Each structure stands twice: as C-alpha cells, then as structure tokens.
PDB file of C-alpha atoms in Angstrom:
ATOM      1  CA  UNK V  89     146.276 108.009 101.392  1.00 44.00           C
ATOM      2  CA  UNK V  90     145.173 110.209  98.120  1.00 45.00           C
ATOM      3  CA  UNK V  91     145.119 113.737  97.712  1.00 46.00           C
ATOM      4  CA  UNK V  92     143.190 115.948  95.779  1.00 45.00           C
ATOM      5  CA  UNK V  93     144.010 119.568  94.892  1.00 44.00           C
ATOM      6  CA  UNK V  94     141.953 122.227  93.648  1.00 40.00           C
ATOM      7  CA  UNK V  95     142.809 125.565  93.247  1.00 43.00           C
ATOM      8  CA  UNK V  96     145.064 126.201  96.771  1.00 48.00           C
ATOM      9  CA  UNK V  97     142.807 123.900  98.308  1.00 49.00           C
ATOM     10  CA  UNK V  98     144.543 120.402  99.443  1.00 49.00           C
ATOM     11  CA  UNK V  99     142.273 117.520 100.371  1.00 47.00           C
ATOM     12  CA  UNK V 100     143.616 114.689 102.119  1.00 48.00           C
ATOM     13  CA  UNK V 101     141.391 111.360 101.664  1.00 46.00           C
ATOM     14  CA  UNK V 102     142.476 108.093 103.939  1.00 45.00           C
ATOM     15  CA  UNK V 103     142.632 105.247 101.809  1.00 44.00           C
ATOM     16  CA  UNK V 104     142.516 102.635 104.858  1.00 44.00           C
ATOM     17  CA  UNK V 105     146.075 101.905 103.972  1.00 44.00           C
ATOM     18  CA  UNK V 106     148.445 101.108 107.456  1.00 43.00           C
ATOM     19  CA  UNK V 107     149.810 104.414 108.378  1.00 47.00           C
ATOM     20  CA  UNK V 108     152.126 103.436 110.696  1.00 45.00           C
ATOM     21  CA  UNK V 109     154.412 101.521 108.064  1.00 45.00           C
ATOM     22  CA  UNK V 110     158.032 102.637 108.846  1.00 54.00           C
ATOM     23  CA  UNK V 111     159.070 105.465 106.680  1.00 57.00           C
ATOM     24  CA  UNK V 112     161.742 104.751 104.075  1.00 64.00           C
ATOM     25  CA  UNK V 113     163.776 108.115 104.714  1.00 80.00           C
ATOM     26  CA  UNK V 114     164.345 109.740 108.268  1.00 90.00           C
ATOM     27  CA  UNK V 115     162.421 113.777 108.486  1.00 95.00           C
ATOM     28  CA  UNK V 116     163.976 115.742 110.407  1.00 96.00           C
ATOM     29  CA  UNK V 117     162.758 119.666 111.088  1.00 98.00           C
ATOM     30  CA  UNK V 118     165.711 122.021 111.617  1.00 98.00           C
ATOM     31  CA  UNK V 119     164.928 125.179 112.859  1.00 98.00           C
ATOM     32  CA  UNK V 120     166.626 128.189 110.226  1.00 98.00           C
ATOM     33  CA  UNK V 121     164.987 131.223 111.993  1.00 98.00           C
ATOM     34  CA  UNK V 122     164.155 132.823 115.551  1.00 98.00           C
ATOM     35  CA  UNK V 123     164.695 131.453 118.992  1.00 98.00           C
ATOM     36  CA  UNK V 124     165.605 127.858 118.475  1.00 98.00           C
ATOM     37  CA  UNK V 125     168.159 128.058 115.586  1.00 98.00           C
ATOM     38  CA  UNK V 126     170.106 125.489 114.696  1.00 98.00           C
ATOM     39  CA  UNK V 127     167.870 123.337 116.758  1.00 98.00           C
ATOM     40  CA  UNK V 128     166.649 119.724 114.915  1.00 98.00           C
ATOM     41  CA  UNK V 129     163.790 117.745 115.985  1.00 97.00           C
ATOM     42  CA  UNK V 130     163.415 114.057 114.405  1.00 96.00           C
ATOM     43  CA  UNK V 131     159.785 113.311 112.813  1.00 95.00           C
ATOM     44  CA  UNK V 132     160.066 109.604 114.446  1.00 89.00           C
ATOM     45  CA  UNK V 133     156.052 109.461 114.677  1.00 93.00           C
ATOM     46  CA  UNK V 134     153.368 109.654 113.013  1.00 94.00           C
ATOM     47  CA  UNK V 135     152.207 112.714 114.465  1.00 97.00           C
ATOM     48  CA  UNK V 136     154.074 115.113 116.070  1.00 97.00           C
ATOM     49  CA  UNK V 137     152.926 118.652 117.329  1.00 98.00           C
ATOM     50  CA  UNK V 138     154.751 121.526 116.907  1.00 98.00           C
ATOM     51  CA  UNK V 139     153.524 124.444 119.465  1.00 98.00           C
ATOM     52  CA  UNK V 140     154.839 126.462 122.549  1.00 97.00           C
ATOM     53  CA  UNK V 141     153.664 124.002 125.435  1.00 94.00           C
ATOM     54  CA  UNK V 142     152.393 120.424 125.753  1.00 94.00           C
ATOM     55  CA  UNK V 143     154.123 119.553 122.364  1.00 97.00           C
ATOM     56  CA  UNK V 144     155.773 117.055 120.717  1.00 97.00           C
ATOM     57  CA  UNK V 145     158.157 119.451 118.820  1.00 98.00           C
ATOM     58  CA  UNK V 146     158.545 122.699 121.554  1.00 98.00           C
ATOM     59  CA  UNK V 147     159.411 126.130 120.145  1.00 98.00           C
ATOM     60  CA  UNK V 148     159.810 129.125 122.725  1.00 98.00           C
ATOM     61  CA  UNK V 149     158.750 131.523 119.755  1.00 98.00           C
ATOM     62  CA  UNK V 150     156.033 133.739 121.799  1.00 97.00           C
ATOM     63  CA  UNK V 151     154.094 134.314 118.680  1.00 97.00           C
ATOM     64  CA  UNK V 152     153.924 129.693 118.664  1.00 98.00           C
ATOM     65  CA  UNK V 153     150.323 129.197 119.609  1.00 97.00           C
ATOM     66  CA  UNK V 154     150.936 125.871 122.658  1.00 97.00           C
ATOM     67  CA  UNK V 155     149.545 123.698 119.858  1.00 97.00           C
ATOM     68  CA  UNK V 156     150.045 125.470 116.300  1.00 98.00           C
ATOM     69  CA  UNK V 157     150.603 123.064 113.423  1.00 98.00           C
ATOM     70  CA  UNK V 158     150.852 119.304 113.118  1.00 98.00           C
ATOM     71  CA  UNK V 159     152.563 117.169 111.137  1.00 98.00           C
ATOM     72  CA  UNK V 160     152.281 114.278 110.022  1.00 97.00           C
ATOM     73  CA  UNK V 161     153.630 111.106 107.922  1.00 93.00           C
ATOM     74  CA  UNK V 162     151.988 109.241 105.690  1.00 86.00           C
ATOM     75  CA  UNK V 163     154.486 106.332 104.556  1.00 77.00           C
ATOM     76  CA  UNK V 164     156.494 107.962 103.213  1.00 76.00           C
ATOM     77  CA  UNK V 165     154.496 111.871 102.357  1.00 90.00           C
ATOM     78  CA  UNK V 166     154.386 114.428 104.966  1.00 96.00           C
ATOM     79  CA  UNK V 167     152.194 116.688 105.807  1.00 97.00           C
ATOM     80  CA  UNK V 168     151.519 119.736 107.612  1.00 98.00           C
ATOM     81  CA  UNK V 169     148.163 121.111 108.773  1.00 98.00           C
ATOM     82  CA  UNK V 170     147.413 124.047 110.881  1.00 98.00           C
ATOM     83  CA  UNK V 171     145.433 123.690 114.300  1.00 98.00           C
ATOM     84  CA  UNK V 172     143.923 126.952 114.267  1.00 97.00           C
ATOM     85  CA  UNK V 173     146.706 128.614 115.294  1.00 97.00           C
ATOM     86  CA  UNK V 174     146.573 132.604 116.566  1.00 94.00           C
ATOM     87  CA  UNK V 175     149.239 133.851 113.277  1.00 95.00           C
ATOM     88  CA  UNK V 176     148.587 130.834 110.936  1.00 97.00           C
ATOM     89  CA  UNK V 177     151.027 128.404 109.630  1.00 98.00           C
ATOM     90  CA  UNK V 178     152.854 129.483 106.119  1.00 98.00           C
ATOM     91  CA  UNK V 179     155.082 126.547 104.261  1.00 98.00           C
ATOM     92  CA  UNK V 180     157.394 128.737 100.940  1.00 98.00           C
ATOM     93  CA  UNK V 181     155.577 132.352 102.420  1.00 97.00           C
ATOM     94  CA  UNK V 182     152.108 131.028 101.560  1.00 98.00           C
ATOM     95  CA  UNK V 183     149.317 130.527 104.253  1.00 98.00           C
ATOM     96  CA  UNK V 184     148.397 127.526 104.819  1.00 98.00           C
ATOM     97  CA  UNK V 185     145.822 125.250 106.399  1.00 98.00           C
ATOM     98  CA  UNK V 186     146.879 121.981 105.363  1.00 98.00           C
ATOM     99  CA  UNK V 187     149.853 121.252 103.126  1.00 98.00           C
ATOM    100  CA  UNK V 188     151.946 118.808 101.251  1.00 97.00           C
ATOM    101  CA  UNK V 189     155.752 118.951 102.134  1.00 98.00           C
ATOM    102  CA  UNK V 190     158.553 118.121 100.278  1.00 97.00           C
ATOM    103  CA  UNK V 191     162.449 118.571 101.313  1.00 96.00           C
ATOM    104  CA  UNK V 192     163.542 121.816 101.627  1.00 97.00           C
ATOM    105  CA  UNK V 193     159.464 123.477 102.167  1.00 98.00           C
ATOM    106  CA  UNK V 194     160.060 126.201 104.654  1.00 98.00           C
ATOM    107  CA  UNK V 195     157.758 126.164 107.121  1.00 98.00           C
ATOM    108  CA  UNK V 196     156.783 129.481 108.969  1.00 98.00           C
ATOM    109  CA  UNK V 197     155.341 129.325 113.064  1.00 98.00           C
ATOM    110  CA  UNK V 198     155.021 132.557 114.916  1.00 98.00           C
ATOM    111  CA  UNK V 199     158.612 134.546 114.276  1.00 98.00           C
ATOM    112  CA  UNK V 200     160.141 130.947 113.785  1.00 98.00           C
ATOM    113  CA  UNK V 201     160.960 129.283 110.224  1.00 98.00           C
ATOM    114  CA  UNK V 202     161.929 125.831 109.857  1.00 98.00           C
ATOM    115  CA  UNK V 203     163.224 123.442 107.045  1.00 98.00           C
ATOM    116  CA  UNK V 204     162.449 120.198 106.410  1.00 98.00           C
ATOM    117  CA  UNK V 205     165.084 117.431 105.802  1.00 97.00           C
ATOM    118  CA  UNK V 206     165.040 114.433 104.162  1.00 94.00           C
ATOM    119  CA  UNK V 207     167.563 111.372 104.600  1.00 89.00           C
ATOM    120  CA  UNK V 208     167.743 108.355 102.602  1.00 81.00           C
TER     121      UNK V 208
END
C-alpha cells in the first residue's frame, strides 16, 4: 500500500501487496472519553468497525452512527476512514474522512474519544 497526500487530502493506493500479513506490533483502541471509558478493544483484523450496532468494535455513545468509522491495518500502518457517519469522524480535533494513524492519534466518534495503542 502507498499513500499520497495533498493538501488535507489522504489517498490510499493498493499496491497488490498481501494485506493480511500478521502485524509486527499488537493495536489496541482504548476508549479515554464518554460511555465506554477505560474500555480496550484489540485491532486483531484487518478490518474492524467501530459503530453503535452490528459492529466489530461496539460503542453505546448515542451520537455513534451503527456503522461510523472503520479501521483498518495495512501490515503494519493503520488507518481510519469514515463511513459516512451522521457527526463525522475527527482523529487530533480535525475532521476526517480517511486518515493515517499513528500511536497516541485521538480519535473522536459521537461524544466518545479513543486512543490508539501500540505494542511491540
């Protein structure tokens, strides 16, 4: 996978590489803000939903569209994109549609914020 950026734009471009090559450091989402704190969820696919209902990764934030953001793993990159969620997905207070994330990004669903963590 490649990226391009321009401006606040982010394009993704598939390279035709094998996704699904195990990750060399464990991603965890841990949930800093609103009704699930202290909650973790494990990133232990390649994608994984994050929404209200019929998710992967389930928030009961009311403002959590059922499916509101995905992310995803790229070897070892991450990346969040928003499904056209009702309130928009923000990673570090910036709207976002699709995003690079790196540990620590904050990422902000509905009244909910949550951080991601990297392991070795």
């Amino acid at each position: 996978m490649s990226t391009k950026e321009t401006g606040d734009n982010l394009t993704v471009v598939h390279d035709g590489s094998d996704e699904t090559t195990t990750p060399s450091t464990r991603a965890r989402l841990r949930v800093v803000d609103g009704p699930d704190t202290d909650q973790e969820f494990l990133l232990d696919k390649f994608r994984n939903v994050i929404g209200r209902r019929n998710a992967d990764i389930v928030l009961r934030d009311p403002r959590v569209s059922r499916q509101h953001a995905l992310v995803e793993r790229y070897k070892d990159r991450i990346l969040i994109k928003d499904l056209g969620s009702s309130n928009g997905t923000q990673v570090n207070g910036r709207r976002v549609e699709v995003e690079m994330l790196t540990a620590g990004s904050r990422i902000r669903v509905g009244d909910s914020t949550l951080e991601l963590v990297l392991e070795p």
